[in-house]
Tab-separated table of C-alpha atoms in Angstrom:
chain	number	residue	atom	x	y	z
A	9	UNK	CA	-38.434	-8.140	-3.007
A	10	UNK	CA	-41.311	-10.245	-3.049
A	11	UNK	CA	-45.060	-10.034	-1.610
A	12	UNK	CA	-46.391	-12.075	0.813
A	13	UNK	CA	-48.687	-15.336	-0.625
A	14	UNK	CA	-52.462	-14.879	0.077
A	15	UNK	CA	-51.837	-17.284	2.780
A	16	UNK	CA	-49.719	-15.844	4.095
A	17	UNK	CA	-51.760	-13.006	4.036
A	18	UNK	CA	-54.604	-14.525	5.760
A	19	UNK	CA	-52.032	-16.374	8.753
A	20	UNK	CA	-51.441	-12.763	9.340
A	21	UNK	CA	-54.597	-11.394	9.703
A	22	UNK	CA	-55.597	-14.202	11.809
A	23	UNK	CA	-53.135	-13.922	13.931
A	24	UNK	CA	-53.813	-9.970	14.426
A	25	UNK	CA	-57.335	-10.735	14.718
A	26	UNK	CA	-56.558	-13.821	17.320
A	27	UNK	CA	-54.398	-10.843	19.416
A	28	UNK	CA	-57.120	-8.649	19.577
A	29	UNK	CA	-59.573	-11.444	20.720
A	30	UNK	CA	-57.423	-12.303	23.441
A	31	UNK	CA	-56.457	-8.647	24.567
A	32	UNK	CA	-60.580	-8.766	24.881
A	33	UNK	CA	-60.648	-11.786	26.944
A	34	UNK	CA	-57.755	-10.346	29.468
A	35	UNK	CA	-59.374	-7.158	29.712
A	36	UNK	CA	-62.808	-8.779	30.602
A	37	UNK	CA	-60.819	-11.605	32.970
A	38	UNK	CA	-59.137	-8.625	34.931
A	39	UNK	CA	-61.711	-5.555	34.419
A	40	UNK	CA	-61.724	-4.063	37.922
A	41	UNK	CA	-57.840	-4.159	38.302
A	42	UNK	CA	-57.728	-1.835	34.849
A	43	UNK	CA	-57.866	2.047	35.510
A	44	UNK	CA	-60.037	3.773	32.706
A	45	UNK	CA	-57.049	5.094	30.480
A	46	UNK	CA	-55.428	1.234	30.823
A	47	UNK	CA	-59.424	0.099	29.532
A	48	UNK	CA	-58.744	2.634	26.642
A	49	UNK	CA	-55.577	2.058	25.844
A	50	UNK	CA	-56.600	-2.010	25.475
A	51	UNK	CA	-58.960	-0.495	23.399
A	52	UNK	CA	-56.969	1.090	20.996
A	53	UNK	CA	-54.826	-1.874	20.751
A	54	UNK	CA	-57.375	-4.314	19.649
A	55	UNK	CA	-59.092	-1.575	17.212
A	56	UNK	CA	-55.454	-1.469	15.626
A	57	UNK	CA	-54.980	-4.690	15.403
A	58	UNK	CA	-58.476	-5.382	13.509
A	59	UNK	CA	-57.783	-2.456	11.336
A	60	UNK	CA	-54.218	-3.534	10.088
A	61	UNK	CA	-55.991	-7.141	9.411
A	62	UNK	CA	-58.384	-5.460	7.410
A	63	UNK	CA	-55.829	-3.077	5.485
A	64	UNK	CA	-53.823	-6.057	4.822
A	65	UNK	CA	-56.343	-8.536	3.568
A	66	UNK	CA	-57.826	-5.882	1.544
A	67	UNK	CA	-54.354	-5.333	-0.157
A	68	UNK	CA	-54.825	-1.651	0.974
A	69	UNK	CA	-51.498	-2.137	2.011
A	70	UNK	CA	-48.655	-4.350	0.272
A	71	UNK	CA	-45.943	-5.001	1.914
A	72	UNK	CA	-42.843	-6.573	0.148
A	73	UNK	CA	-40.197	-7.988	1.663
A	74	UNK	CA	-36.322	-10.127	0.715
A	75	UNK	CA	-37.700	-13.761	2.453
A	76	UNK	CA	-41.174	-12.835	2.868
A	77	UNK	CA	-41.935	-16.814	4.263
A	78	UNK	CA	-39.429	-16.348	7.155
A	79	UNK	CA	-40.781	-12.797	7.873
A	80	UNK	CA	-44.219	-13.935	8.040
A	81	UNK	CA	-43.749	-17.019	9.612
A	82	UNK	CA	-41.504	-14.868	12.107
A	83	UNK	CA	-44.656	-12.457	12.484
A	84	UNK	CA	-47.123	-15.071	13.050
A	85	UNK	CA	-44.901	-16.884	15.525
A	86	UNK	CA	-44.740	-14.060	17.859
A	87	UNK	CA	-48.264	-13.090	17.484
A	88	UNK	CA	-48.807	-16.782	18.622
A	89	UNK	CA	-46.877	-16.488	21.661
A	90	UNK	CA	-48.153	-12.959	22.257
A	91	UNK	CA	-51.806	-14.105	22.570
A	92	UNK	CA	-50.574	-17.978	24.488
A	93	UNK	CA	-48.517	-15.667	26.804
A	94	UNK	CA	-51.578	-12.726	27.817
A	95	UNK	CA	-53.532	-16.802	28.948
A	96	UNK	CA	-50.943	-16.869	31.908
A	97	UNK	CA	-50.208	-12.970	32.545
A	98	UNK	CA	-51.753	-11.463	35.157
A	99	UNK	CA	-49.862	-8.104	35.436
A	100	UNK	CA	-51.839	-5.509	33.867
A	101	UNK	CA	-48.586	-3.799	32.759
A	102	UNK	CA	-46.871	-6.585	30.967
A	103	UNK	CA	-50.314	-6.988	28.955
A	104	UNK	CA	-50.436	-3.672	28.148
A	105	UNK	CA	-46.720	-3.829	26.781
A	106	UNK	CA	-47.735	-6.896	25.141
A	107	UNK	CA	-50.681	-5.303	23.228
A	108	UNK	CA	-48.645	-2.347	21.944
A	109	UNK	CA	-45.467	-4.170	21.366
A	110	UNK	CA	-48.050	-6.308	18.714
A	111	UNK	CA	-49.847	-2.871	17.661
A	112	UNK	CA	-46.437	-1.869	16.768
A	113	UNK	CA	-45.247	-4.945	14.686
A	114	UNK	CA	-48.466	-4.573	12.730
A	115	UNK	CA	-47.482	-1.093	12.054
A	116	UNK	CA	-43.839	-1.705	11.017
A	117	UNK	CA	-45.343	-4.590	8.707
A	118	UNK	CA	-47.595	-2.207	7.101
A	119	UNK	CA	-44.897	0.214	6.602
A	120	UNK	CA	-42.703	-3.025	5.381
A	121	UNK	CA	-39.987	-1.524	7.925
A	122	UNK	CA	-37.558	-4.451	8.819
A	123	UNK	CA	-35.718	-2.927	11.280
A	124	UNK	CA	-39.156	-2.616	12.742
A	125	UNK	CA	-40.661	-5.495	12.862
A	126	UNK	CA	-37.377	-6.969	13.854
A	127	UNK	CA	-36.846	-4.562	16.929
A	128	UNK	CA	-41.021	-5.526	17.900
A	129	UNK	CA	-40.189	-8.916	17.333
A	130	UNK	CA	-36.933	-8.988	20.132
A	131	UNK	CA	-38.666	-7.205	22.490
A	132	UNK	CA	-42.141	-8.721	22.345
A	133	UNK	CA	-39.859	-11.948	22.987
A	134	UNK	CA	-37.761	-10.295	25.594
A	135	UNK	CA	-41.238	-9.660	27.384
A	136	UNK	CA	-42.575	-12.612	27.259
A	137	UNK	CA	-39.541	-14.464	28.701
A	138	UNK	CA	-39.252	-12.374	31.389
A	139	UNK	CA	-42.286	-12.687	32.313
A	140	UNK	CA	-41.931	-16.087	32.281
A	141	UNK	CA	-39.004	-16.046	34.668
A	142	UNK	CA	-40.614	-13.897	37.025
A	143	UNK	CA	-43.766	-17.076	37.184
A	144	UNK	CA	-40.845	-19.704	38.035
């Protein structure tokens, strides 16, 4: 088991901190098509998603993992394509599954739960794509 680098660190704080930044910029693009619970629950996400940035860069959590370079380069892939994917959205739903589908890989890497962040990780990416078929 190994820790992740400090860069690696970082790349994933960034990337949570990148998420939450462009959960903001949705929510302001599409504010009157959000009900007040969907404005909350964005919210929540993006408050999650700066907190585990924090608890992580902070080492208040250490997560070790067996090939901690794939697994973070796996985590900061998806948050990538989590926050280029919410720039071409424009169902409030799938956004809101894309925010807590990241709020829960953050989670499952704070709890250094594989099977976690693995399950977040397919269906983050099954999201994505098919949202991306529905736009063809």
């Amino acid at each position: 088991m190994e820790d992740f680098t400090f860069e690696q660190i970082v790349s994933i704080a960034n990337g949570y901190r990148t998420m939450a930044r462009a959960l903001n910029e949705f929510q302001v693009m599409h504010w009157p098509a959000f009900t007040h619970e969907q404005q909350l629950d964005l919210n929540a996400y993006q408050n999650s998603l700066l907190n585990r940035a924090q608890d992580l860069q902070s080492l208040a959590v250490r997560p070790a993992f067996n090939q901690a370079g794939e697994i973070a380069a796996a985590i900061r892939q998806a948050t990538d394509d989590a926050r280029a994917g919410l720039q071409h959205i424009h169902t409030i739903t799938v956004a809101l599954n894309i925010g807590a589908i990241t709020v829960a890989l953050a989670a499952s890497v704070a709890r250094a739960n594989l099977r976690g962040i693995q399950t977040a990780l397919r269906e983050l990416g099954d999201l994505l794509a098919l949202d991306k078929e529905e736009q063809e």
